[in-house]
PDB file of C-alpha atoms in Angstrom:
ATOM      1  CA  MET A  22      -3.250 -23.590 -14.085  1.00  0.00           C
ATOM      2  CA  SER A  23      -4.811 -27.006 -13.550  1.00  0.00           C
ATOM      3  CA  LYS A  24      -8.326 -28.087 -14.441  1.00  0.00           C
ATOM      4  CA  ILE A  25     -11.019 -27.959 -11.796  1.00  0.00           C
ATOM      5  CA  ARG A  26     -13.286 -30.887 -11.070  1.00  0.00           C
ATOM      6  CA  GLU A  27     -16.477 -29.002 -10.100  1.00  0.00           C
ATOM      7  CA  GLY A  28     -17.149 -25.289 -10.181  1.00  0.00           C
ATOM      8  CA  THR A  29     -16.980 -22.254 -12.428  1.00  0.00           C
ATOM      9  CA  VAL A  30     -14.485 -20.759 -14.828  1.00  0.00           C
ATOM     10  CA  ILE A  31     -15.028 -17.096 -15.683  1.00  0.00           C
ATOM     11  CA  ASP A  32     -13.197 -16.396 -18.939  1.00  0.00           C
ATOM     12  CA  HIS A  33     -12.796 -13.307 -21.134  1.00  0.00           C
ATOM     13  CA  ILE A  34     -12.581 -10.858 -18.249  1.00  0.00           C
ATOM     14  CA  PRO A  35     -10.943  -7.592 -19.405  1.00  0.00           C
ATOM     15  CA  ALA A  36      -7.264  -7.552 -18.464  1.00  0.00           C
ATOM     16  CA  GLY A  37      -6.746  -6.329 -14.915  1.00  0.00           C
ATOM     17  CA  ARG A  38     -10.335  -6.927 -13.744  1.00  0.00           C
ATOM     18  CA  ALA A  39     -10.095 -10.420 -12.232  1.00  0.00           C
ATOM     19  CA  LEU A  40      -9.657  -9.047  -8.718  1.00  0.00           C
ATOM     20  CA  VAL A  41     -12.668  -6.752  -9.238  1.00  0.00           C
ATOM     21  CA  VAL A  42     -14.743  -9.794 -10.225  1.00  0.00           C
ATOM     22  CA  LEU A  43     -13.648 -11.647  -7.083  1.00  0.00           C
ATOM     23  CA  LYS A  44     -14.441  -8.621  -4.916  1.00  0.00           C
ATOM     24  CA  ILE A  45     -17.950  -8.099  -6.303  1.00  0.00           C
ATOM     25  CA  LEU A  46     -18.643 -11.808  -5.814  1.00  0.00           C
ATOM     26  CA  GLY A  47     -17.541 -11.426  -2.194  1.00  0.00           C
ATOM     27  CA  ILE A  48     -14.771 -13.989  -2.580  1.00  0.00           C
ATOM     28  CA  THR A  49     -11.935 -13.375  -0.155  1.00  0.00           C
ATOM     29  CA  GLY A  50     -10.138 -16.717  -0.273  1.00  0.00           C
ATOM     30  CA  ASN A  51     -11.385 -17.732   3.178  1.00  0.00           C
ATOM     31  CA  GLU A  52     -14.420 -19.602   1.832  1.00  0.00           C
ATOM     32  CA  GLY A  53     -12.554 -22.900   1.596  1.00  0.00           C
ATOM     33  CA  PHE A  54     -12.698 -23.539  -2.123  1.00  0.00           C
ATOM     34  CA  ARG A  55      -9.741 -23.326  -4.479  1.00  0.00           C
ATOM     35  CA  VAL A  56      -9.421 -20.061  -6.412  1.00  0.00           C
ATOM     36  CA  ALA A  57      -7.110 -19.609  -9.390  1.00  0.00           C
ATOM     37  CA  VAL A  58      -6.569 -16.206 -10.979  1.00  0.00           C
ATOM     38  CA  VAL A  59      -4.641 -15.615 -14.183  1.00  0.00           C
ATOM     39  CA  MET A  60      -4.184 -12.034 -15.291  1.00  0.00           C
ATOM     40  CA  ASN A  61      -3.043 -10.440 -18.551  1.00  0.00           C
ATOM     41  CA  VAL A  62      -3.079 -13.671 -20.571  1.00  0.00           C
ATOM     42  CA  ASP A  63      -2.726 -13.378 -24.343  1.00  0.00           C
ATOM     43  CA  SER A  64      -6.050 -13.647 -26.137  1.00  0.00           C
ATOM     44  CA  ALA A  65      -6.786 -13.701 -29.859  1.00  0.00           C
ATOM     45  CA  ARG A  66     -10.174 -12.058 -29.302  1.00  0.00           C
ATOM     46  CA  MET A  67      -9.250  -9.475 -26.651  1.00  0.00           C
ATOM     47  CA  LYS A  68      -5.450  -9.127 -26.976  1.00  0.00           C
ATOM     48  CA  LYS A  69      -5.157  -9.561 -23.166  1.00  0.00           C
ATOM     49  CA  LYS A  70      -7.643 -11.075 -20.720  1.00  0.00           C
ATOM     50  CA  ASP A  71      -8.030 -12.414 -17.189  1.00  0.00           C
ATOM     51  CA  ILE A  72      -9.430 -15.794 -16.119  1.00  0.00           C
ATOM     52  CA  VAL A  73     -10.858 -16.828 -12.733  1.00  0.00           C
ATOM     53  CA  LYS A  74     -11.375 -20.473 -11.720  1.00  0.00           C
ATOM     54  CA  LEU A  75     -13.514 -21.194  -8.667  1.00  0.00           C
ATOM     55  CA  GLU A  76     -13.671 -24.794  -7.504  1.00  0.00           C
ATOM     56  CA  GLY A  77     -16.921 -25.634  -5.715  1.00  0.00           C
ATOM     57  CA  TYR A  78     -18.506 -22.261  -6.539  1.00  0.00           C
ATOM     58  CA  TYR A  79     -21.552 -21.686  -8.722  1.00  0.00           C
ATOM     59  CA  PRO A  80     -22.731 -18.117  -9.401  1.00  0.00           C
ATOM     60  CA  ARG A  81     -26.244 -16.898  -8.658  1.00  0.00           C
ATOM     61  CA  ILE A  82     -28.247 -14.933 -11.247  1.00  0.00           C
ATOM     62  CA  GLU A  83     -27.460 -11.644  -9.461  1.00  0.00           C
ATOM     63  CA  ASP A  84     -23.741 -12.547  -9.578  1.00  0.00           C
ATOM     64  CA  LEU A  85     -23.924 -12.932 -13.359  1.00  0.00           C
ATOM     65  CA  MET A  86     -25.540  -9.506 -13.647  1.00  0.00           C
ATOM     66  CA  LYS A  87     -22.791  -7.900 -11.574  1.00  0.00           C
ATOM     67  CA  ILE A  88     -20.107  -9.658 -13.615  1.00  0.00           C
ATOM     68  CA  SER A  89     -21.718  -8.346 -16.811  1.00  0.00           C
ATOM     69  CA  LEU A  90     -21.345  -4.766 -15.537  1.00  0.00           C
ATOM     70  CA  VAL A  91     -17.554  -5.058 -15.103  1.00  0.00           C
ATOM     71  CA  ALA A  92     -16.805  -7.732 -17.718  1.00  0.00           C
ATOM     72  CA  PRO A  93     -19.444  -7.509 -20.472  1.00  0.00           C
ATOM     73  CA  GLU A  94     -17.628 -10.027 -22.702  1.00  0.00           C
ATOM     74  CA  ALA A  95     -17.167 -12.619 -19.955  1.00  0.00           C
ATOM     75  CA  THR A  96     -18.023 -16.250 -20.515  1.00  0.00           C
ATOM     76  CA  ILE A  97     -19.216 -18.381 -17.601  1.00  0.00           C
ATOM     77  CA  ASN A  98     -18.292 -22.064 -17.852  1.00  0.00           C
ATOM     78  CA  ILE A  99     -19.909 -24.478 -15.407  1.00  0.00           C
ATOM     79  CA  ILE A 100     -17.668 -27.477 -14.776  1.00  0.00           C
ATOM     80  CA  LYS A 101     -18.809 -30.944 -13.614  1.00  0.00           C
ATOM     81  CA  ASP A 102     -16.400 -33.873 -13.387  1.00  0.00           C
ATOM     82  CA  TYR A 103     -13.698 -31.847 -15.223  1.00  0.00           C
ATOM     83  CA  ASN A 104     -15.978 -31.126 -18.214  1.00  0.00           C
ATOM     84  CA  VAL A 105     -17.781 -27.986 -19.312  1.00  0.00           C
ATOM     85  CA  VAL A 106     -21.485 -28.791 -18.974  1.00  0.00           C
ATOM     86  CA  GLU A 107     -22.772 -25.266 -19.548  1.00  0.00           C
ATOM     87  CA  LYS A 108     -21.236 -22.278 -21.280  1.00  0.00           C
ATOM     88  CA  ARG A 109     -22.953 -18.919 -21.108  1.00  0.00           C
ATOM     89  CA  LYS A 110     -21.952 -15.434 -22.221  1.00  0.00           C
ATOM     90  CA  VAL A 111     -23.006 -12.755 -19.768  1.00  0.00           C
ATOM     91  CA  GLU A 112     -25.280  -9.969 -20.984  1.00  0.00           C
ATOM     92  CA  VAL A 113     -25.611  -6.499 -19.543  1.00  0.00           C
ATOM     93  CA  PRO A 114     -29.304  -6.268 -18.629  1.00  0.00           C
ATOM     94  CA  LYS A 115     -31.386  -3.445 -20.072  1.00  0.00           C
ATOM     95  CA  VAL A 116     -32.605  -2.606 -16.535  1.00  0.00           C
ATOM     96  CA  ILE A 117     -30.470  -2.831 -13.379  1.00  0.00           C
ATOM     97  CA  GLU A 118     -32.571  -2.579 -10.249  1.00  0.00           C
ATOM     98  CA  GLY A 119     -31.526  -2.341  -6.608  1.00  0.00           C
ATOM     99  CA  VAL A 120     -27.810  -2.926  -7.217  1.00  0.00           C
ATOM    100  CA  LEU A 121     -26.366   0.543  -7.776  1.00  0.00           C
ATOM    101  CA  ARG A 122     -27.001   3.877  -6.107  1.00  0.00           C
ATOM    102  CA  CYS A 123     -27.837   7.030  -8.009  1.00  0.00           C
ATOM    103  CA  PRO A 124     -25.107   9.601  -7.309  1.00  0.00           C
ATOM    104  CA  ASN A 125     -27.660  12.450  -7.449  1.00  0.00           C
ATOM    105  CA  PRO A 126     -28.369  13.305  -3.780  1.00  0.00           C
ATOM    106  CA  THR A 127     -31.809  14.691  -4.696  1.00  0.00           C
ATOM    107  CA  CYS A 128     -32.943  11.598  -6.626  1.00  0.00           C
ATOM    108  CA  ILE A 129     -36.150  10.096  -5.233  1.00  0.00           C
ATOM    109  CA  SER A 130     -34.433   6.684  -5.102  1.00  0.00           C
ATOM    110  CA  ARG A 131     -32.196   8.052  -2.321  1.00  0.00           C
ATOM    111  CA  LYS A 132     -34.929   9.533  -0.167  1.00  0.00           C
ATOM    112  CA  PRO A 133     -35.441   7.669   3.128  1.00  0.00           C
ATOM    113  CA  GLY A 134     -38.840   6.055   3.403  1.00  0.00           C
ATOM    114  CA  GLU A 135     -39.548   5.934  -0.347  1.00  0.00           C
ATOM    115  CA  PRO A 136     -40.832   2.463  -1.282  1.00  0.00           C
ATOM    116  CA  ILE A 137     -38.643   2.233  -4.394  1.00  0.00           C
ATOM    117  CA  SER A 138     -35.203   0.913  -5.148  1.00  0.00           C
ATOM    118  CA  SER A 139     -32.720   2.336  -7.584  1.00  0.00           C
ATOM    119  CA  ARG A 140     -33.298   1.580 -11.256  1.00  0.00           C
ATOM    120  CA  PHE A 141     -30.846   2.203 -14.061  1.00  0.00           C
ATOM    121  CA  LEU A 142     -31.454   1.806 -17.766  1.00  0.00           C
ATOM    122  CA  LEU A 143     -28.740   0.672 -20.158  1.00  0.00           C
ATOM    123  CA  VAL A 144     -27.710   3.535 -22.452  1.00  0.00           C
ATOM    124  CA  SER A 145     -24.595   1.906 -23.916  1.00  0.00           C
ATOM    125  CA  GLY A 146     -22.837  -1.398 -23.367  1.00  0.00           C
ATOM    126  CA  SER A 147     -19.472  -0.289 -24.730  1.00  0.00           C
ATOM    127  CA  PRO A 148     -18.452   1.936 -23.140  1.00  0.00           C
ATOM    128  CA  LEU A 149     -20.844   1.160 -20.299  1.00  0.00           C
ATOM    129  CA  ARG A 150     -23.292   4.012 -19.650  1.00  0.00           C
ATOM    130  CA  LEU A 151     -26.331   3.728 -17.403  1.00  0.00           C
ATOM    131  CA  LYS A 152     -29.068   6.286 -16.781  1.00  0.00           C
ATOM    132  CA  CYS A 153     -31.143   6.631 -13.622  1.00  0.00           C
ATOM    133  CA  HIS A 154     -34.770   5.840 -14.424  1.00  0.00           C
ATOM    134  CA  TYR A 155     -36.003   8.473 -11.951  1.00  0.00           C
ATOM    135  CA  CYS A 156     -33.791  11.539 -12.427  1.00  0.00           C
ATOM    136  CA  GLY A 157     -31.848  10.897 -15.632  1.00  0.00           C
ATOM    137  CA  THR A 158     -28.374  11.059 -14.043  1.00  0.00           C
ATOM    138  CA  GLU A 159     -25.872   9.021 -16.045  1.00  0.00           C
ATOM    139  CA  ILE A 160     -23.060   6.916 -14.645  1.00  0.00           C
ATOM    140  CA  GLY A 161     -20.200   5.183 -16.413  1.00  0.00           C
ATOM    141  CA  GLU A 162     -18.072   2.095 -16.057  1.00  0.00           C
ATOM    142  CA  ASN A 163     -15.703   3.552 -13.438  1.00  0.00           C
ATOM    143  CA  ASP A 164     -18.635   4.709 -11.281  1.00  0.00           C
ATOM    144  CA  VAL A 165     -20.176   1.240 -11.484  1.00  0.00           C
ATOM    145  CA  ILE A 166     -16.920  -0.520 -10.554  1.00  0.00           C
ATOM    146  CA  GLU A 167     -16.363   1.856  -7.642  1.00  0.00           C
ATOM    147  CA  GLN A 168     -19.843   1.186  -6.294  1.00  0.00           C
ATOM    148  CA  LEU A 169     -19.650  -2.577  -6.718  1.00  0.00           C
ATOM    149  CA  VAL A 170     -16.184  -2.850  -5.179  1.00  0.00           C
ATOM    150  CA  GLY A 171     -16.688  -0.142  -2.561  1.00  0.00           C
ATOM    151  CA  GLY A 172     -20.134  -1.342  -1.562  1.00  0.00           C
ATOM    152  CA  GLY A 173     -22.018   1.851  -2.480  1.00  0.00           C
ATOM    153  CA  ARG A 174     -25.470   0.262  -2.684  1.00  0.00           C
ATOM    154  CA  SER A 175     -28.943   1.703  -2.442  1.00  0.00           C
TER     155      SER A 175
END
């Protein structure tokens, strides 16, 4: 896997999740920039990991939040002229608002016409557990991935 001149390298993705990261970022391969994906690479820290390189792509703040939900140990490396100019570890936010949908059909966040968006509070980062601020329903890592990949938004 060659170096990229300008763009982003997402490292320390849990093994098997690189394609999930691409999907939640909305990257299909038709955008025109080079995408390199390496899966199940040996890692001293994680045993196995995935890596995604995106030439010409720079993540937005909301992208980093979504990445943190599926790859809480990920490192984001911003590359300029083949050098890492910024290295940042993602953090699962304590409050996730407007990104996920509460699975409870009676939750106020799902009622049409209510002027609120969904809000989840971080219960646990490992394993990932989130709790709806309004009704207390808890969701886990698999629920979050399914919503982010399947597009189940509020």
